[in-house]
JSON list of C-alpha atoms in Angstrom, two decimals:
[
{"chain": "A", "resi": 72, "resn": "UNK", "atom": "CA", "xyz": [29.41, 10.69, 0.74]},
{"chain": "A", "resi": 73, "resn": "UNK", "atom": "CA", "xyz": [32.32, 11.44, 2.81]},
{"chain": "A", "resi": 74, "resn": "UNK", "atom": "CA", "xyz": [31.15, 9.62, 5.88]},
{"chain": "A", "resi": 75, "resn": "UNK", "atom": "CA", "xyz": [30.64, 6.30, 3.86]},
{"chain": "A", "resi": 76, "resn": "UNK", "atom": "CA", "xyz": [33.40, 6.88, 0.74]},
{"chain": "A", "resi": 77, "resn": "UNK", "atom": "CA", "xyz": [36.45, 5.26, 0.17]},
{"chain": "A", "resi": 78, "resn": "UNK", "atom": "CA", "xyz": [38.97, 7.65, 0.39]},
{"chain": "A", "resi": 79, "resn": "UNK", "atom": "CA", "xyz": [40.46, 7.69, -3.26]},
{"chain": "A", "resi": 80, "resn": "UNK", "atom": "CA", "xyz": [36.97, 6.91, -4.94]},
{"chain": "A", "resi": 81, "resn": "UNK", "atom": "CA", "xyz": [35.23, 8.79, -7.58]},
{"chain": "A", "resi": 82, "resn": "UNK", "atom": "CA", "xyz": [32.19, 10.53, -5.67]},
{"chain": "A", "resi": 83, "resn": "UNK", "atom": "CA", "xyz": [34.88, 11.34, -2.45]},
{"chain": "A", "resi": 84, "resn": "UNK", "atom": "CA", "xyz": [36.90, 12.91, -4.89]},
{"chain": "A", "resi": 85, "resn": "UNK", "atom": "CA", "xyz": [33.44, 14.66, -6.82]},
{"chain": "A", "resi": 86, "resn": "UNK", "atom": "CA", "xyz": [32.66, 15.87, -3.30]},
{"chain": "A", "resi": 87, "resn": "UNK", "atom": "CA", "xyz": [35.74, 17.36, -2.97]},
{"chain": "A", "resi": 88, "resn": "UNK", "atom": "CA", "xyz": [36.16, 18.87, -5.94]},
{"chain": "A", "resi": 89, "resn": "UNK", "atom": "CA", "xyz": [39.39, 16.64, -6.63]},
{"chain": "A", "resi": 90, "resn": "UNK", "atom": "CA", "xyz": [38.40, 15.37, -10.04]},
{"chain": "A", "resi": 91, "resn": "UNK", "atom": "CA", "xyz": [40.96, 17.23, -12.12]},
{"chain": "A", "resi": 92, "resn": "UNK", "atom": "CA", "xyz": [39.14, 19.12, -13.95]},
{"chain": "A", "resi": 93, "resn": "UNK", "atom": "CA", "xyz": [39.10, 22.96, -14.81]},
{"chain": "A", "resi": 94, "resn": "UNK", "atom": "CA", "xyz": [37.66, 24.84, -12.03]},
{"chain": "A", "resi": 95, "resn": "UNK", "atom": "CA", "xyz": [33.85, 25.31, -12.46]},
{"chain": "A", "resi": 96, "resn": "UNK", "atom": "CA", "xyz": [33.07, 22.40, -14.74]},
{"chain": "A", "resi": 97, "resn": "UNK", "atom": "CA", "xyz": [30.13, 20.62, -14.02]},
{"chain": "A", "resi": 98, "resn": "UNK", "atom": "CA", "xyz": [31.26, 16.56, -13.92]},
{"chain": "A", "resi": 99, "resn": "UNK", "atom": "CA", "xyz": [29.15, 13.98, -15.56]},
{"chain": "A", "resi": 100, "resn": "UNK", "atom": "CA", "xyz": [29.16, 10.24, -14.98]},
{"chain": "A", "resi": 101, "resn": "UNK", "atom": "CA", "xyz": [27.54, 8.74, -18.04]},
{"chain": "A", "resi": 102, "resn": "UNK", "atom": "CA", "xyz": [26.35, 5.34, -15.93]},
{"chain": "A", "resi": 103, "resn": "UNK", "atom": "CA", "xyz": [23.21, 3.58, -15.39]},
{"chain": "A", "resi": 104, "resn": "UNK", "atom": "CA", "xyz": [20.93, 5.40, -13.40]},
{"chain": "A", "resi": 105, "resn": "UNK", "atom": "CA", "xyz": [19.25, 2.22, -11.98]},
{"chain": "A", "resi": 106, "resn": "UNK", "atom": "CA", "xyz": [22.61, 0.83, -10.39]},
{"chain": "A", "resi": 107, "resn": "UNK", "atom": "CA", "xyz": [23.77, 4.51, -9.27]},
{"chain": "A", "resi": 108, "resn": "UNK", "atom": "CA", "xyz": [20.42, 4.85, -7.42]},
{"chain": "A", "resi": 109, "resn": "UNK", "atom": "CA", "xyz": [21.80, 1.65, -5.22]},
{"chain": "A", "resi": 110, "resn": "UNK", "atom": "CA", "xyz": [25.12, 3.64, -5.22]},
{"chain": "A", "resi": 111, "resn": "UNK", "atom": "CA", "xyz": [23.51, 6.49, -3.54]},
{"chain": "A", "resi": 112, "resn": "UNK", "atom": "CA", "xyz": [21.61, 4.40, -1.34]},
{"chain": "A", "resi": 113, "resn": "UNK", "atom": "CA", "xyz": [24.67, 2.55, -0.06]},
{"chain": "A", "resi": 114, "resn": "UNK", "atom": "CA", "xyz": [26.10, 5.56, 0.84]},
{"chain": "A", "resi": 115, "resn": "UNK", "atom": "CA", "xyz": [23.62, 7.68, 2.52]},
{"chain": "A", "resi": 116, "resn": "UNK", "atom": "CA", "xyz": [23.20, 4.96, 4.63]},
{"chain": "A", "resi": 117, "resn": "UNK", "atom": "CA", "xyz": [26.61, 5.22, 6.26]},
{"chain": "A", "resi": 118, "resn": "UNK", "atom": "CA", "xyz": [28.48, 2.12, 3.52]},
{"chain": "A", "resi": 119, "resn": "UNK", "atom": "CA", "xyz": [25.17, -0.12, 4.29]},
{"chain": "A", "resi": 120, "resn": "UNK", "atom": "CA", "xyz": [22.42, -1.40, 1.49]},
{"chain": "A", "resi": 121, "resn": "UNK", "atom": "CA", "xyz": [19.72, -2.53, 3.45]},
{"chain": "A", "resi": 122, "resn": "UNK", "atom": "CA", "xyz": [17.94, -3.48, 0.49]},
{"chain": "A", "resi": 123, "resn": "UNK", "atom": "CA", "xyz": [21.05, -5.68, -0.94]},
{"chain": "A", "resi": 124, "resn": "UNK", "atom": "CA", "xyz": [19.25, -8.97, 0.50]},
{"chain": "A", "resi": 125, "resn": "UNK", "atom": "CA", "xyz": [16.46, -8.37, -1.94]},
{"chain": "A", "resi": 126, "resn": "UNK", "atom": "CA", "xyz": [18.40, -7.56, -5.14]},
{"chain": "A", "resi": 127, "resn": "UNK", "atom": "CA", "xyz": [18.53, -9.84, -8.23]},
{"chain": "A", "resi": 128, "resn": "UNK", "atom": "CA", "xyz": [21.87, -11.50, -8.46]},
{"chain": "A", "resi": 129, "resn": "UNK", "atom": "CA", "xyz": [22.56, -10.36, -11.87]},
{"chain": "A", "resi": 130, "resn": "UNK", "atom": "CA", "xyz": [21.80, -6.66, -10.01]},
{"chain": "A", "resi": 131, "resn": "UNK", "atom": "CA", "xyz": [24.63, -7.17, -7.95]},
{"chain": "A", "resi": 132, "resn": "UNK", "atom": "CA", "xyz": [27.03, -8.58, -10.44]},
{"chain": "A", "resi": 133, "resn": "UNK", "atom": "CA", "xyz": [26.80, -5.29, -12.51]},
{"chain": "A", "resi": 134, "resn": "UNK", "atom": "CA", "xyz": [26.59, -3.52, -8.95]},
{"chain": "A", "resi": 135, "resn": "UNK", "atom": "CA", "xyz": [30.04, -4.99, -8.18]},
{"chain": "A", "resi": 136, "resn": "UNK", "atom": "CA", "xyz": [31.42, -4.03, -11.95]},
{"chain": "A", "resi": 137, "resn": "UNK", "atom": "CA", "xyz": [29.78, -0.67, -11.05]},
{"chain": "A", "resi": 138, "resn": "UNK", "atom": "CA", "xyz": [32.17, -0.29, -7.35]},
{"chain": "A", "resi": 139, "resn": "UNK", "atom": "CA", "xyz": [34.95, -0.67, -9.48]},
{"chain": "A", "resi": 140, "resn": "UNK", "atom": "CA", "xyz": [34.26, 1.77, -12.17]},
{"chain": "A", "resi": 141, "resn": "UNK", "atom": "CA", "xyz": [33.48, 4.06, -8.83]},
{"chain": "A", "resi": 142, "resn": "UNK", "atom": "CA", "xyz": [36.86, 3.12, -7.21]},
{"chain": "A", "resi": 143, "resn": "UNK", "atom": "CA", "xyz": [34.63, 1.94, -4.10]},
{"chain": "A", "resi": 144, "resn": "UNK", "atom": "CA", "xyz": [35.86, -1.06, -2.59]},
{"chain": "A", "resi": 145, "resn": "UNK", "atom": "CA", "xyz": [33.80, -1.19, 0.53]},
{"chain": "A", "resi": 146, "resn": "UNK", "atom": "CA", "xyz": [30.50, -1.02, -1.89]},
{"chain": "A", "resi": 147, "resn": "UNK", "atom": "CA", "xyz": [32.24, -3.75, -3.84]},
{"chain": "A", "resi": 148, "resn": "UNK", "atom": "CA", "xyz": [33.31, -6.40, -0.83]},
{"chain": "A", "resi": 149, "resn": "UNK", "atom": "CA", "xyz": [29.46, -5.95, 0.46]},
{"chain": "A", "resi": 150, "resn": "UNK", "atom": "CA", "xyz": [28.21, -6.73, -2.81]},
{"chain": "A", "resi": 151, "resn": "UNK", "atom": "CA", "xyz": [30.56, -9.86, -2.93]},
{"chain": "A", "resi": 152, "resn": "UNK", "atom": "CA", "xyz": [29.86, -10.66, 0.63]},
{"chain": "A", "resi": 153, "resn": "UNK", "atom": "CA", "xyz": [26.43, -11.15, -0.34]},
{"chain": "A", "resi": 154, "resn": "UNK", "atom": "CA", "xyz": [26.81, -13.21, -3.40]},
{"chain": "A", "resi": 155, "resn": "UNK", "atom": "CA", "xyz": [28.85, -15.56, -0.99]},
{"chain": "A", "resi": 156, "resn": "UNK", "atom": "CA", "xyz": [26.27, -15.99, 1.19]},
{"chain": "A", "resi": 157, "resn": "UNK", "atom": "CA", "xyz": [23.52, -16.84, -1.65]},
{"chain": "A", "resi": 158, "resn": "UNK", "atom": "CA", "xyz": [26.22, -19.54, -2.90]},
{"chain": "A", "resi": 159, "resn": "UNK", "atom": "CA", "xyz": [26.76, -21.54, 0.32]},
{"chain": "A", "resi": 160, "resn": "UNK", "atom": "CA", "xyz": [23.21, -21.34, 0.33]},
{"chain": "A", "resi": 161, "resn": "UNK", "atom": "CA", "xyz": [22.44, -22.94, -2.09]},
{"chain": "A", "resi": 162, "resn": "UNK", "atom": "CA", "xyz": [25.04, -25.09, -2.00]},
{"chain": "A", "resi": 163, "resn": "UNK", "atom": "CA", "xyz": [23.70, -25.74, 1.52]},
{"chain": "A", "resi": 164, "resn": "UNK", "atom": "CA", "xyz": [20.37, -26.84, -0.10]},
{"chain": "A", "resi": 165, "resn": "UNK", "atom": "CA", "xyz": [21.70, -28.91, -2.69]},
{"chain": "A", "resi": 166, "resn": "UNK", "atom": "CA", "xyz": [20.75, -26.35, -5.38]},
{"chain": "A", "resi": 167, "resn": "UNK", "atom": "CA", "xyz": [24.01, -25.25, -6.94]},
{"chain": "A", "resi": 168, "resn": "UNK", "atom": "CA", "xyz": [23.99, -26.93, -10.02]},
{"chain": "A", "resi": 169, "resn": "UNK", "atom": "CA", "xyz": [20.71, -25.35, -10.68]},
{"chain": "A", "resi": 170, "resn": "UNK", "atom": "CA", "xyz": [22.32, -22.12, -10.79]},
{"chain": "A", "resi": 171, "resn": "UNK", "atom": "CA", "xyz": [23.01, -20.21, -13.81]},
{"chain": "A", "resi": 172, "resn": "UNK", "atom": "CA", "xyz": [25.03, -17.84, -13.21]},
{"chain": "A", "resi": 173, "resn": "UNK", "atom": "CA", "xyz": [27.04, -19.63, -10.05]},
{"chain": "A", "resi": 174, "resn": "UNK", "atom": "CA", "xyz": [29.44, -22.92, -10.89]},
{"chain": "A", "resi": 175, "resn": "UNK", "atom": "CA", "xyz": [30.70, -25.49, -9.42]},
{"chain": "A", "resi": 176, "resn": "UNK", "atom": "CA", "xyz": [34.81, -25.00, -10.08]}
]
């Protein structure tokens, strides 16, 4: 987690036992264990998501909510990065419009 964190984000400070709570209490994220397991992912491989190319584009929408509930920006501009690219490509192939979830502004 350090290697890949954000200093200032919730697992660096987990890791580092700067959560502010009382010595020897066990912390507990109450999140969806489905996105964290991308989380994890992202950061064991060194702030990379090999697999984001493959994810469902409502997946990384609540992925993206999820970086900022995490304080992880770098997990959050990847995420975007990503949806950028599937939006000039389809806007590439005409398809836009037939988006649901992307617009035209």
């Amino acid at each position: 987690v350090r290697r890949a964190a954000s200093t200032g984000s919730l697992l660096h400070d987990l890791v580092d036992n700067n959560f502010g709570a009382p010595e020897g209490a066990t912390p507990f994220l109450d999140r969806s264990p489905d996105l964290f397991e991308h989380v994890v992912a992202w950061h064991r491989n060194g702030g990379t998501l090999p697999s984001i190319m493959c994810l469902q584009k409502s997946v990384l929408e609540d992925l993206r909510f999820e970086s900022g509930f995490l304080v992880e920006p770098k997990l959050a501009n990847d995420v975007t990065a990503e949806l950028r690219r599937r939006e000039v490509r389809l806007r590439d192939n005409g398809q836009l419009s037939q988006d649901p979830v992307i617009r035209r502004q």
